[in-house]
Coordinates of C-alpha atoms in Angstrom, one line a residue:
X1 CA -32.1 10.6 31.8
X2 CA -29.1 9.4 31.0
X3 CA -27.8 6.8 32.7
X4 CA -24.6 6.9 35.4
X5 CA -23.2 4.6 32.9
X6 CA -23.2 6.9 30.3
X7 CA -21.2 10.0 31.5
X8 CA -18.1 9.1 31.7
X9 CA -17.3 11.8 34.9
X10 CA -19.8 9.7 36.5
X11 CA -19.2 5.7 34.8
X12 CA -15.7 6.7 36.4
X13 CA -15.8 7.2 39.9
X14 CA -18.8 4.2 39.9
X15 CA -15.4 2.5 39.4
X16 CA -13.5 3.1 41.7
X17 CA -15.8 2.2 44.3
X18 CA -16.3 -1.0 42.8
X19 CA -12.8 -1.9 42.4
X20 CA -12.5 -0.5 46.3
X21 CA -15.6 -1.6 47.4
X22 CA -13.5 -6.4 45.2
X23 CA -10.6 -5.2 47.0
X24 CA -11.9 -4.9 50.3
X25 CA -14.0 -7.8 50.5
X26 CA -11.0 -10.1 48.8
X27 CA -8.6 -8.5 51.4
X28 CA -11.5 -9.4 53.9
X29 CA -12.0 -12.6 52.5
X30 CA -7.6 -13.4 52.9
X31 CA -7.9 -13.0 55.9
X32 CA -10.9 -15.1 56.8
X33 CA -9.1 -17.6 55.4
X34 CA -5.7 -17.0 56.6
X35 CA -7.6 -16.8 60.5
X36 CA -8.8 -20.6 60.0
X37 CA -5.7 -21.6 59.4
X38 CA -3.9 -19.9 62.6
X39 CA -4.6 -19.7 65.7
X40 CA -5.5 -15.8 66.3
X41 CA -9.7 -16.8 66.5
X42 CA -10.3 -12.7 66.9
X43 CA -9.8 -9.5 64.7
X44 CA -7.4 -7.3 67.1
X45 CA -7.0 -3.8 66.1
X46 CA -4.1 -4.1 64.5
X47 CA -6.5 -6.1 62.5
X48 CA -8.3 -3.0 61.9
X49 CA -6.3 -0.4 61.4
X50 CA -4.8 -2.5 58.7
X51 CA -7.6 -2.5 56.6
X52 CA -8.4 1.0 57.3
X53 CA -4.7 1.5 55.8
X54 CA -4.5 -0.6 52.9
X55 CA -7.8 1.0 51.8
X56 CA -6.6 5.1 52.2
X57 CA -3.1 3.2 50.1
X58 CA -4.8 1.5 47.4
X59 CA -7.5 4.7 46.9
X60 CA -4.5 6.4 46.3
X61 CA -2.7 3.5 44.3
X62 CA -5.2 3.2 41.9
X63 CA -6.0 6.6 41.0
X64 CA -2.2 7.6 40.7
X65 CA -2.3 4.9 38.3
X66 CA -5.1 5.5 36.5
X67 CA -7.1 2.3 36.9
X68 CA -11.1 3.8 36.8
X69 CA -10.5 5.5 33.9
X70 CA -10.3 3.5 30.9
X71 CA -13.7 2.4 29.7
X72 CA -14.1 -1.6 30.4
X73 CA -15.4 -2.9 26.7
X74 CA -12.3 -2.2 25.7
X75 CA -9.7 -3.2 28.0
X76 CA -6.8 -5.1 27.3
X77 CA -3.9 -7.2 28.5
X78 CA -2.4 -3.4 28.9
X79 CA -4.9 -3.1 30.9
X80 CA -4.5 -6.1 32.8
X81 CA -0.5 -6.1 33.5
X82 CA -1.6 -2.3 35.3
X83 CA -4.1 -4.1 37.4
X84 CA -1.5 -6.4 38.8
X85 CA 0.9 -3.6 39.8
X86 CA -1.8 -1.4 41.2
X87 CA -2.2 -4.3 43.8
X88 CA 1.1 -5.2 44.0
X89 CA 2.3 -1.8 45.0
X90 CA -0.9 -0.6 47.0
X91 CA 1.2 -4.3 49.3
X92 CA 3.7 -3.0 48.5
X93 CA 3.4 0.8 50.3
X94 CA 1.3 -0.6 53.0
X95 CA 3.7 -2.6 54.3
X96 CA 6.4 0.2 54.3
X97 CA 4.3 2.7 56.3
X98 CA 2.8 -0.1 58.1
X99 CA 6.7 -0.7 60.0
X100 CA 6.3 2.3 60.3
X101 CA 3.3 3.7 62.0
X102 CA 2.6 0.5 63.9
X103 CA 5.5 -0.8 65.1
X104 CA 6.7 -2.4 68.4
X105 CA 3.5 -4.6 69.9
X106 CA 1.8 -5.3 66.3
X107 CA 5.7 -6.3 65.0
X108 CA 3.8 -10.3 65.6
X109 CA 0.6 -9.4 64.6
X110 CA 1.9 -7.6 61.5
X111 CA 4.1 -10.5 59.9
X112 CA 0.8 -12.1 60.3
X113 CA -0.9 -9.8 57.9
X114 CA 1.9 -9.9 55.5
X115 CA 0.6 -13.5 54.7
X116 CA -3.0 -12.2 53.6
X117 CA -1.8 -9.5 51.4
X118 CA 0.4 -12.6 49.4
X119 CA -3.2 -14.4 49.1
X120 CA -5.3 -11.1 48.2
X121 CA -2.9 -9.9 46.5
X122 CA -3.8 -12.9 44.1
X123 CA -7.5 -12.6 45.1
X124 CA -8.4 -9.3 44.9
X125 CA -6.3 -9.0 41.2
X126 CA -8.4 -11.9 39.8
X127 CA -11.7 -10.7 41.0
X128 CA -10.5 -6.9 39.7
X129 CA -9.9 -8.5 35.9
X130 CA -13.3 -10.5 36.1
X131 CA -15.1 -7.6 36.6
X132 CA -13.7 -6.2 33.4
X133 CA -14.0 -9.5 31.3
X134 CA -18.2 -9.8 32.8
X135 CA -18.7 -5.9 31.5
X136 CA -16.9 -6.5 28.2
X137 CA -18.3 -10.0 27.5
X138 CA -21.7 -8.9 28.8
X139 CA -21.1 -5.8 26.8
X140 CA -20.4 -7.9 23.3
X141 CA -22.9 -9.6 24.6
X142 CA -25.8 -6.3 24.1
X143 CA -24.9 -5.2 21.3
X144 CA -25.3 -8.7 19.2
X145 CA -28.8 -8.5 20.9
X146 CA -29.1 -4.8 20.4
X147 CA -27.5 -5.6 16.4
X148 CA -30.4 -8.9 16.2
X149 CA -26.8 -10.2 14.4
X150 CA -27.2 -7.8 12.2
X151 CA -23.0 -7.3 12.2
X152 CA -20.9 -8.5 9.2
X153 CA -19.1 -11.9 9.8
X154 CA -15.8 -11.4 9.1
X155 CA -12.7 -13.4 8.9
X156 CA -8.8 -11.4 9.5
X157 CA -5.9 -12.4 7.2
X158 CA -3.0 -13.5 9.6
X159 CA -2.3 -13.4 13.1
X160 CA 1.2 -11.6 14.0
X161 CA 0.8 -8.2 16.2
X162 CA -1.3 -6.5 13.2
X163 CA -3.8 -8.8 12.8
X164 CA -4.6 -8.9 16.3
X165 CA -4.3 -5.0 16.6
X166 CA -7.2 -5.4 13.9
X167 CA -9.5 -7.8 15.9
X168 CA -9.2 -5.3 18.3
X169 CA -9.9 -1.8 15.4
X170 CA -12.9 -3.4 14.2
X171 CA -14.2 -4.2 17.7
X172 CA -13.6 -1.3 19.6
X173 CA -15.6 1.0 17.4
X174 CA -19.0 1.4 18.0
X175 CA -20.6 2.6 14.7
X176 CA -18.6 -0.6 12.9
X177 CA -21.2 -2.9 12.7
X178 CA -18.7 -5.9 12.4
X179 CA -18.1 -9.7 13.9
X180 CA -14.6 -11.5 13.4
X181 CA -15.2 -14.5 13.7
X182 CA -12.4 -15.6 13.7
X183 CA -8.3 -16.2 12.5
X184 CA -6.5 -17.5 8.5
X185 CA -3.0 -18.9 8.9
X186 CA -1.3 -21.2 7.1
X187 CA 1.3 -20.8 9.5
X188 CA 1.2 -24.8 11.2
X189 CA 2.4 -23.0 14.5
X190 CA -1.3 -21.1 15.2
X191 CA -3.4 -23.2 12.7
X192 CA -6.5 -24.0 15.5
X193 CA -5.1 -22.3 18.3
X194 CA -7.2 -19.4 19.6
X195 CA -6.2 -15.6 20.2
X196 CA -8.1 -13.1 22.6
X197 CA -11.1 -15.5 21.8
X198 CA -11.3 -16.3 18.5
X199 CA -9.9 -19.5 16.9
X200 CA -7.2 -19.5 14.2
X201 CA -8.4 -20.8 10.7
X202 CA -6.3 -23.1 8.1
X203 CA -7.5 -21.4 4.5
X204 CA -8.6 -25.3 3.8
X205 CA -11.9 -24.7 5.7
X206 CA -12.6 -21.7 4.0
X207 CA -16.1 -23.7 2.2
X208 CA -17.4 -25.1 6.1
X209 CA -16.8 -20.8 7.4
X210 CA -18.5 -19.5 4.5
X211 CA -21.2 -22.2 4.8
X212 CA -21.6 -22.5 9.3
X213 CA -21.0 -19.4 10.0
X214 CA -21.9 -17.3 6.2
X215 CA -18.8 -15.3 6.1
X216 CA -19.1 -11.8 3.5
X217 CA -15.6 -10.3 4.2
X218 CA -11.7 -10.7 4.6
X219 CA -9.5 -8.4 5.1
X220 CA -6.4 -7.9 5.3
X221 CA -4.0 -5.7 7.2
X222 CA -1.8 -3.2 4.4
X223 CA 1.3 -4.6 6.5
X224 CA 0.2 -8.3 5.4
X225 CA -0.2 -8.3 1.5
X226 CA 3.1 -9.3 0.4
X227 CA 3.5 -12.4 2.9
X228 CA 3.8 -15.3 1.4
X229 CA 0.8 -16.7 1.6
X230 CA -1.9 -13.8 1.1
X231 CA -2.2 -14.8 -2.4
X232 CA -3.3 -18.3 -2.4
X233 CA -5.8 -17.1 0.7
X234 CA -7.4 -13.9 -1.9
X235 CA -7.5 -16.7 -4.6
X236 CA -9.8 -18.8 -2.6
X237 CA -11.3 -15.8 -1.5
X238 CA -12.5 -14.3 -4.7
X239 CA -13.7 -18.2 -5.8
X240 CA -16.1 -18.8 -2.6
X241 CA -17.8 -14.9 -3.1
X242 CA -16.5 -13.6 -0.3
X243 CA -15.3 -10.1 -0.2
X244 CA -11.2 -9.3 0.6
X245 CA -11.1 -6.0 2.4
X246 CA -7.7 -3.9 2.6
X247 CA -7.4 -1.9 5.9
X248 CA -4.1 1.1 4.8
X249 CA -1.4 0.9 7.8
X250 CA -2.2 1.8 11.3
X251 CA -0.6 5.3 11.1
X252 CA -3.5 5.9 9.1
X253 CA -6.1 5.4 10.3
X254 CA -8.3 8.7 11.7
X255 CA -7.8 10.1 14.9
X256 CA -5.5 6.6 15.5
X257 CA -9.3 4.7 15.1
X258 CA -9.8 2.2 12.5
X259 CA -13.4 3.3 10.7
X260 CA -15.0 1.0 7.8
X261 CA -15.2 3.7 5.4
X262 CA -11.8 3.5 5.7
X263 CA -12.1 -0.2 4.9
X264 CA -11.6 -0.1 0.6
X265 CA -11.5 -2.9 -2.0
X266 CA -9.1 -5.4 -2.8
X267 CA -7.8 -4.1 -6.2
X268 CA -6.7 -6.1 -8.7
X269 CA -3.4 -3.6 -8.2
X270 CA -2.9 -5.3 -4.7
X271 CA -3.3 -8.9 -6.2
X272 CA -1.3 -8.4 -9.2
X273 CA 1.8 -6.7 -7.0
X274 CA 5.0 -8.6 -6.0
X275 CA 6.8 -7.8 -2.8
X276 CA 8.7 -3.5 -2.5
X277 CA 11.7 -3.0 -4.7
X278 CA 14.9 -2.3 -2.5
X279 CA 16.8 0.8 -4.1
X280 CA 19.5 2.2 -3.7
X281 CA 18.7 4.5 -2.1
X282 CA 22.6 6.8 -1.5
X283 CA 23.7 6.3 -5.0
X284 CA 20.1 8.0 -6.6
X285 CA 20.6 11.0 -3.6
X286 CA 24.2 11.5 -4.9
X287 CA 22.3 11.5 -8.7
X288 CA 19.8 14.0 -7.3
X289 CA 20.1 15.9 -4.7
X290 CA 20.6 19.5 -4.7
X291 CA 19.8 19.0 -8.5
X292 CA 17.0 21.0 -11.1
X293 CA 15.0 18.1 -12.5
X294 CA 13.0 18.7 -16.3
X295 CA 10.1 15.9 -15.8
X296 CA 9.1 15.9 -20.0
X297 CA 4.5 14.3 -20.1
X298 CA 4.6 15.6 -16.4
X299 CA 0.1 15.3 -15.7
X300 CA 0.9 11.4 -17.0
X301 CA -0.4 8.2 -15.3
X302 CA 3.9 7.6 -15.1
X303 CA 5.4 11.6 -15.3
X304 CA 2.8 12.3 -12.0
X305 CA 3.8 9.9 -10.2
X306 CA 8.5 10.2 -11.3
X307 CA 7.4 13.7 -10.3
X308 CA 5.7 12.5 -6.2
X309 CA 8.9 10.0 -6.4
X310 CA 11.5 12.4 -7.1
X311 CA 11.0 15.0 -4.3
X312 CA 11.6 12.5 -1.8
X313 CA 15.4 12.9 -3.1
X314 CA 15.8 17.0 -2.0
X315 CA 16.4 18.1 -5.6
X316 CA 16.9 21.7 -6.1
X317 CA 13.7 22.2 -8.1
X318 CA 11.8 20.6 -10.2
X319 CA 10.2 21.4 -13.0
X320 CA 6.5 19.3 -14.1
X321 CA 5.6 20.6 -17.7
X322 CA 3.2 18.7 -20.1
X323 CA 0.4 19.9 -23.1
X324 CA -2.4 18.6 -21.5
X325 CA -3.5 21.6 -18.8
X326 CA -6.9 20.0 -17.2
X327 CA -4.4 17.2 -15.9
X328 CA -1.3 19.3 -15.6
X329 CA -3.4 21.7 -13.7
X330 CA -4.5 18.4 -10.5
X331 CA -0.9 17.8 -10.9
X332 CA -1.2 22.3 -9.5
X333 CA -2.7 22.3 -7.7
X334 CA -2.0 18.6 -5.3
X335 CA 1.3 19.9 -5.1
X336 CA 0.4 23.3 -4.2
X337 CA -1.0 20.5 0.0
X338 CA 2.7 19.0 -0.8
X339 CA 4.8 19.1 1.5
X340 CA 8.0 20.0 -0.3
X341 CA 5.3 20.7 -3.8
X342 CA 6.8 24.6 -3.4
X343 CA 10.2 23.3 -5.7
X344 CA 8.7 22.5 -8.6
X345 CA 7.9 24.8 -11.1
X346 CA 3.9 24.0 -13.7
X347 CA 5.4 24.3 -17.0
X348 CA 2.8 24.3 -19.4
X349 CA 4.0 23.6 -23.8
X350 CA 4.5 21.0 -26.0
X351 CA 7.1 19.0 -26.5
X352 CA 6.9 19.5 -30.3
X353 CA 6.9 22.9 -30.2
X354 CA 10.8 23.9 -30.4
X355 CA 10.5 27.0 -29.1
X356 CA 8.9 27.1 -26.5
X357 CA 11.1 23.8 -25.1
X358 CA 14.2 26.7 -25.7
X359 CA 11.7 29.1 -23.6
X360 CA 12.1 26.2 -20.9
X361 CA 16.1 25.6 -21.2
X362 CA 16.7 28.8 -21.1
X363 CA 14.8 29.5 -18.4
X364 CA 15.0 26.8 -15.3
X365 CA 19.1 25.4 -16.6
X366 CA 17.7 21.5 -15.7
X367 CA 20.8 19.1 -14.8
X368 CA 18.8 16.7 -15.3
X369 CA 15.8 15.7 -17.6
X370 CA 13.3 12.3 -17.5
X371 CA 11.4 12.5 -21.3
X372 CA 8.1 10.4 -20.6
X373 CA 6.6 12.3 -22.7
X374 CA 5.0 10.6 -26.2
X375 CA 1.9 9.5 -27.5
X376 CA 1.3 5.6 -26.4
X377 CA -2.9 4.0 -27.1
X378 CA -1.7 1.5 -30.4
X379 CA -4.5 1.7 -31.8
X380 CA -5.3 5.6 -31.3
X381 CA -1.7 5.8 -33.0
X382 CA -2.6 3.4 -36.0
X383 CA -5.0 6.6 -37.0
X384 CA -3.6 8.8 -36.5
X385 CA 0.0 8.1 -37.1
X386 CA 1.4 11.3 -38.5
X387 CA 0.8 12.6 -35.2
X388 CA 3.1 9.3 -33.0
X389 CA 5.6 10.3 -35.8
X390 CA 5.3 14.1 -34.3
X391 CA 5.2 13.6 -30.9
X392 CA 7.3 10.3 -30.5
X393 CA 10.0 11.4 -33.0
X394 CA 10.5 14.3 -33.6
X395 CA 9.3 15.7 -30.0
X396 CA 12.1 13.6 -29.3
X397 CA 14.8 14.8 -30.9
X398 CA 13.9 18.3 -29.7
X399 CA 14.4 17.0 -25.7
X400 CA 17.1 15.4 -25.8
X401 CA 19.1 18.4 -28.9
X402 CA 18.5 20.8 -26.8
X403 CA 19.6 18.5 -24.1
X404 CA 23.6 18.0 -25.5
X405 CA 23.2 22.4 -25.7
X406 CA 21.9 22.8 -22.3
X407 CA 24.3 20.1 -21.0
X408 CA 22.8 18.5 -19.7
X409 CA 24.0 15.7 -17.2
X410 CA 21.6 12.7 -17.8
X411 CA 18.8 12.4 -19.7
X412 CA 16.4 8.8 -19.1
X413 CA 13.5 8.4 -21.4
X414 CA 11.0 5.8 -20.9
X415 CA 10.1 3.9 -23.6
X416 CA 8.0 0.8 -24.3
X417 CA 7.9 -3.1 -24.8
X418 CA 5.8 -2.1 -28.2
X419 CA 9.1 -1.1 -29.5
X420 CA 10.6 -4.5 -29.1
X421 CA 9.7 -6.5 -33.1
X422 CA 7.2 -3.0 -33.7
X423 CA 3.9 -4.6 -34.2
X424 CA 2.2 -0.8 -34.9
X425 CA 2.7 2.5 -35.2
X426 CA 2.9 3.4 -31.6
X427 CA 5.9 0.7 -31.0
X428 CA 7.8 1.8 -34.4
X429 CA 7.7 5.6 -33.2
X430 CA 9.4 4.4 -30.2
X431 CA 12.3 2.7 -31.4
X432 CA 12.9 4.8 -34.1
X433 CA 13.3 7.1 -30.5
X434 CA 15.0 5.0 -29.1
X435 CA 17.5 4.3 -31.2
X436 CA 18.4 8.3 -32.0
X437 CA 18.4 8.0 -28.1
X438 CA 21.8 5.5 -27.8
X439 CA 22.8 6.8 -31.3
X440 CA 23.5 10.7 -29.3
X441 CA 26.2 8.6 -26.6
X442 CA 28.7 9.2 -30.1
X443 CA 28.4 13.6 -30.1
X444 CA 27.0 14.5 -26.3
X445 CA 29.8 15.2 -25.4
X446 CA 28.9 15.2 -21.2
X447 CA 25.4 13.9 -21.2
X448 CA 25.2 10.9 -20.9
X449 CA 21.2 9.1 -22.3
X450 CA 19.6 6.3 -21.1
X451 CA 16.5 4.3 -22.2
X452 CA 14.4 1.8 -20.4
X453 CA 12.0 -0.1 -21.4
X454 CA 9.0 -1.9 -19.5
X455 CA 5.3 -3.2 -20.5
X456 CA 2.0 -2.0 -19.2
X457 CA 1.9 -0.3 -16.1
X458 CA -1.5 -1.1 -13.8
X459 CA -4.1 1.4 -13.6
X460 CA -2.1 4.4 -15.4
X461 CA -4.9 6.4 -18.2
X462 CA -6.4 4.8 -20.7
X463 CA -5.2 0.9 -19.4
X464 CA -7.2 -2.3 -19.6
X465 CA -7.8 -1.4 -16.0
X466 CA -9.9 1.8 -15.1
X467 CA -11.8 0.3 -18.7
X468 CA -12.9 -3.0 -17.1
X469 CA -13.6 -1.5 -13.5
X470 CA -15.9 1.0 -16.0
X471 CA -17.6 -2.0 -18.2
X472 CA -17.6 -3.8 -14.8
X473 CA -19.8 -1.1 -12.9
X474 CA -22.8 -0.3 -15.9
X475 CA -22.9 -3.8 -15.3
X476 CA -20.9 -5.0 -18.3
X477 CA -20.5 -6.4 -20.5
X478 CA -16.3 -6.6 -20.4
X479 CA -14.3 -6.4 -23.6
X480 CA -12.3 -8.3 -23.6
X481 CA -9.8 -8.0 -27.6
X482 CA -8.4 -11.7 -27.6
X483 CA -9.6 -14.5 -26.2
X484 CA -5.8 -16.2 -26.0
X485 CA -3.7 -12.1 -24.9
X486 CA -2.0 -11.8 -23.0
X487 CA 0.3 -8.8 -21.6
X488 CA 2.8 -7.7 -18.8
X489 CA 2.6 -5.7 -16.4
X490 CA 4.2 -3.2 -13.4
X491 CA 2.1 -1.2 -11.3
X492 CA 2.8 2.7 -11.6
X493 CA 4.7 3.5 -8.2
X494 CA 7.5 0.4 -9.1
X495 CA 7.8 1.6 -12.7
X496 CA 8.5 4.6 -11.7
X497 CA 11.0 3.6 -9.1
X498 CA 12.5 1.6 -11.7
X499 CA 13.6 4.3 -13.6
X500 CA 15.2 6.7 -11.3
X501 CA 17.8 3.5 -10.6
X502 CA 18.4 3.0 -13.0
X503 CA 18.8 6.7 -13.7
X504 CA 21.4 6.7 -11.4
X505 CA 23.3 2.7 -12.8
X506 CA 23.0 3.8 -16.2
X507 CA 26.3 5.0 -18.0
X508 CA 25.1 6.4 -21.0
X509 CA 23.6 4.7 -24.1
X510 CA 22.5 1.6 -23.0
X511 CA 18.6 0.5 -23.2
X512 CA 17.9 -1.0 -18.6
X513 CA 15.2 -4.2 -19.1
X514 CA 12.4 -4.2 -15.8
X515 CA 11.7 -6.8 -14.4
X516 CA 8.6 -7.7 -15.3
X517 CA 7.4 -11.5 -14.1
X518 CA 4.5 -13.4 -16.2
X519 CA 2.6 -12.3 -18.9
X520 CA -0.8 -12.3 -17.7
X521 CA -4.2 -13.0 -20.3
X522 CA -6.2 -10.2 -20.3
X523 CA -9.4 -12.5 -20.5
X524 CA -8.0 -14.0 -16.6
X525 CA -7.3 -10.7 -15.7
X526 CA -11.3 -9.9 -16.3
X527 CA -13.0 -12.2 -15.0
X528 CA -10.2 -12.2 -11.6
X529 CA -11.9 -8.3 -12.1
X530 CA -15.3 -9.0 -12.0
X531 CA -15.5 -11.6 -8.9
X532 CA -13.3 -9.0 -6.8
X533 CA -16.5 -6.9 -7.7
X534 CA -19.2 -10.3 -6.5
X535 CA -20.2 -10.4 -9.2
X536 CA -20.1 -13.9 -11.2
X537 CA -18.8 -14.5 -14.3
X538 CA -20.6 -15.3 -17.8
X539 CA -23.7 -14.9 -15.1
X540 CA -23.8 -11.1 -13.9
X541 CA -21.6 -10.1 -16.1
X542 CA -21.3 -11.4 -19.4
X543 CA -17.7 -11.1 -21.7
X544 CA -17.2 -10.2 -25.2
X545 CA -13.9 -10.6 -27.5
X546 CA -14.1 -7.8 -30.1
X547 CA -11.8 -8.5 -31.7
X548 CA -8.2 -7.5 -32.1
X549 CA -7.3 -3.8 -33.2
X550 CA -5.4 -2.5 -35.1
X551 CA -2.4 -2.3 -34.2
X552 CA -2.7 -5.3 -31.7
X553 CA -0.3 -8.7 -30.5
X554 CA -0.9 -11.5 -29.3
X555 CA 2.1 -11.2 -27.3
X556 CA 4.1 -8.7 -26.1
X557 CA 8.2 -9.5 -26.2
X558 CA 10.4 -7.6 -24.7
X559 CA 13.9 -8.3 -26.8
X560 CA 14.1 -8.2 -30.2
X561 CA 15.6 -12.8 -31.4
X562 CA 19.1 -9.9 -32.2
X563 CA 19.4 -8.1 -28.1
X564 CA 20.0 -10.6 -24.7
X565 CA 20.5 -9.4 -21.7
X566 CA 23.7 -8.0 -19.3
X567 CA 22.8 -8.3 -15.5
X568 CA 22.6 -5.6 -13.4
X569 CA 23.3 -5.3 -10.0
X570 CA 19.8 -4.8 -8.9
X571 CA 17.8 -8.0 -9.8
X572 CA 15.4 -6.4 -11.0
X573 CA 17.2 -5.0 -13.8
X574 CA 18.8 -5.8 -17.4
X575 CA 20.5 -3.7 -19.6
X576 CA 19.9 -5.3 -23.5
X577 CA 23.1 -5.9 -26.1
X578 CA 20.9 -4.5 -28.6
X579 CA 22.1 -3.0 -32.2
X580 CA 23.5 0.2 -32.3
X581 CA 23.3 2.4 -35.3
X582 CA 25.5 5.9 -36.0
X583 CA 24.0 9.0 -35.4
X584 CA 24.0 9.8 -38.7
X585 CA 22.0 7.2 -40.6
X586 CA 19.3 8.1 -37.8
X587 CA 19.7 11.6 -37.7
X588 CA 19.1 11.5 -41.6
X589 CA 16.4 9.5 -41.8
X590 CA 14.6 10.7 -39.4
X591 CA 14.3 14.3 -41.6
X592 CA 13.3 12.0 -44.3
X593 CA 10.8 10.8 -41.9
X594 CA 9.5 14.0 -40.3
X595 CA 9.3 15.0 -44.3
X596 CA 7.1 12.0 -45.5
X597 CA 4.9 12.7 -42.7
X598 CA 4.8 16.8 -43.3
X599 CA 3.1 15.2 -47.4
X600 CA -0.1 13.4 -45.1
X601 CA 0.5 10.7 -46.7
X602 CA 0.9 7.9 -44.2
X603 CA 1.6 5.1 -46.6
X604 CA 5.0 6.8 -47.9
X605 CA 6.0 7.1 -44.1
X606 CA 5.1 3.4 -43.1
X607 CA 7.3 2.3 -46.1
X608 CA 10.6 5.4 -45.1
X609 CA 9.7 3.3 -40.9
X610 CA 9.7 -0.5 -42.6
X611 CA 12.3 0.0 -44.2
X612 CA 14.9 1.8 -41.4
X613 CA 13.2 -1.3 -38.4
X614 CA 13.0 -4.6 -41.1
X615 CA 11.4 -6.2 -38.1
X616 CA 8.3 -4.0 -38.6
X617 CA 5.8 -5.9 -39.7
X618 CA 1.9 -4.4 -38.6
X619 CA -0.6 -6.7 -37.5
X620 CA -4.0 -6.1 -38.0
X621 CA -3.2 -2.9 -39.8
X622 CA -4.2 -1.3 -42.5
X623 CA -0.1 -0.7 -43.2
X624 CA 0.2 -4.5 -43.3
X625 CA 0.5 -4.4 -47.4
X626 CA 4.0 -2.2 -47.0
X627 CA 5.4 -5.4 -45.3
X628 CA 8.2 -6.4 -47.4
X629 CA 8.8 -3.7 -49.5

């Protein structure tokens, strides 16, 4: 038989009945207490009428304020305030009604009864709150007994309102099965204090908490990701083997409640990301709003994020062009479910096909071009130099030349730090593309040509992080090419935001560099990722060093020795003061490179590249013997 405590419709009236019993009992106690202190020796008709009237008013007020409809085990401070309000309103309304109903001879006794109401307010509200606290505590106690203390023991990072909301959400759901041991916050004003019966601990005591309570996880709200001390606490938890979980923003909780399934493992991207970038939104809106925009390489990591972010600026429409059928189809499906997805036009085609690209420009007449199409994998391009040249040089030239022919307002190219003092064919091909784009400003007329240059993108297709994840999931080993190799990293959204900002501020012929932060040691990255997976490096997962791959550098650079930077209005964007080439020189040089490339003799082609780019020195490559010629 179902208990009335489990049937909401019955439990509401039961709670109302208990509440009114407490109200009557407390006012009776108040009367008895004051009678001991007064000359009144016995209850008169006034007290009895007063009790009846007060009880009637109390029932009505409690029902109107729905004091009985809340689930007691989820009671919080707001519920306590509502109880105080209900008791106070009952007293005020009773006072007004009693003056209208019980008058003349009873006036003296009523004045005495009003004193009873003051005492009753404190007794009644205290008992009503105590009743809820007791039920809530009993529920938690029996729930813990039922689970046999099997609930996951966890800590919450932070001690602000977001952390308190997170604690209430985690403890409030019956399905979660977690035990919040306390909060972790290094702020001196909160350490060793209590919030909702849970202590705030300093991060320095994490090792002892692990031993004492068997802490399994620490939960960090999305809002706390950018707090100053977050990284130190996370790194300490990772070292101790405490799993770090990220909670999505509260507006993304399912049905307004947090589910355990929504807790996400901390990703290395979360650990490495920096504070959000502040953009000149108005300037970008003015540049992009109502414009027809073309994105090449739209199905790639950078291109697809460009599409997503560009839609925020209300273009007239956006053309997403790529040669990769399946990824472009995935983008199309995503856009079909996007609120502004109807603005996206899908175009399948290769930038290496001038006829197809001219058809695109003729059909859609774009105003602005974001050129993200490129071959980017260094070892692959080192072994397929002809393809790197056809896509990164010839394809870029096709789109840039068409941009002039069709009077494009701005052409923004996505480049790479591997174009700086290139040590591989991919980097050299991108550097030639940079030089050509910059030289076009001489002959472009109204089109402004802008280049953006940044390092590796966290989580992009084929990058080191997805590869490490796959190796860890497979049980290892994790392969790192060299123990000292370093790379610059940015997140995909961060890099795209800066591309948009640089594109908006550019006036033509600039190469913009992004502030990448310090370079990261890839071996350290591998160790952190293994620990984030709850495993021990070299014990659970081995790390092996496979040697530098063809064309790979130990350390990437953002500037040539001859280049200097000029600051811009945005602290994360600098302008490179680069060596300029005349358009006629680089245009003729590219024609020679393309002619040589058709002969299928990569050595002659690479020799020509090195002649144009004296700083091009092959690393760990079959083309090293061409250096210096």
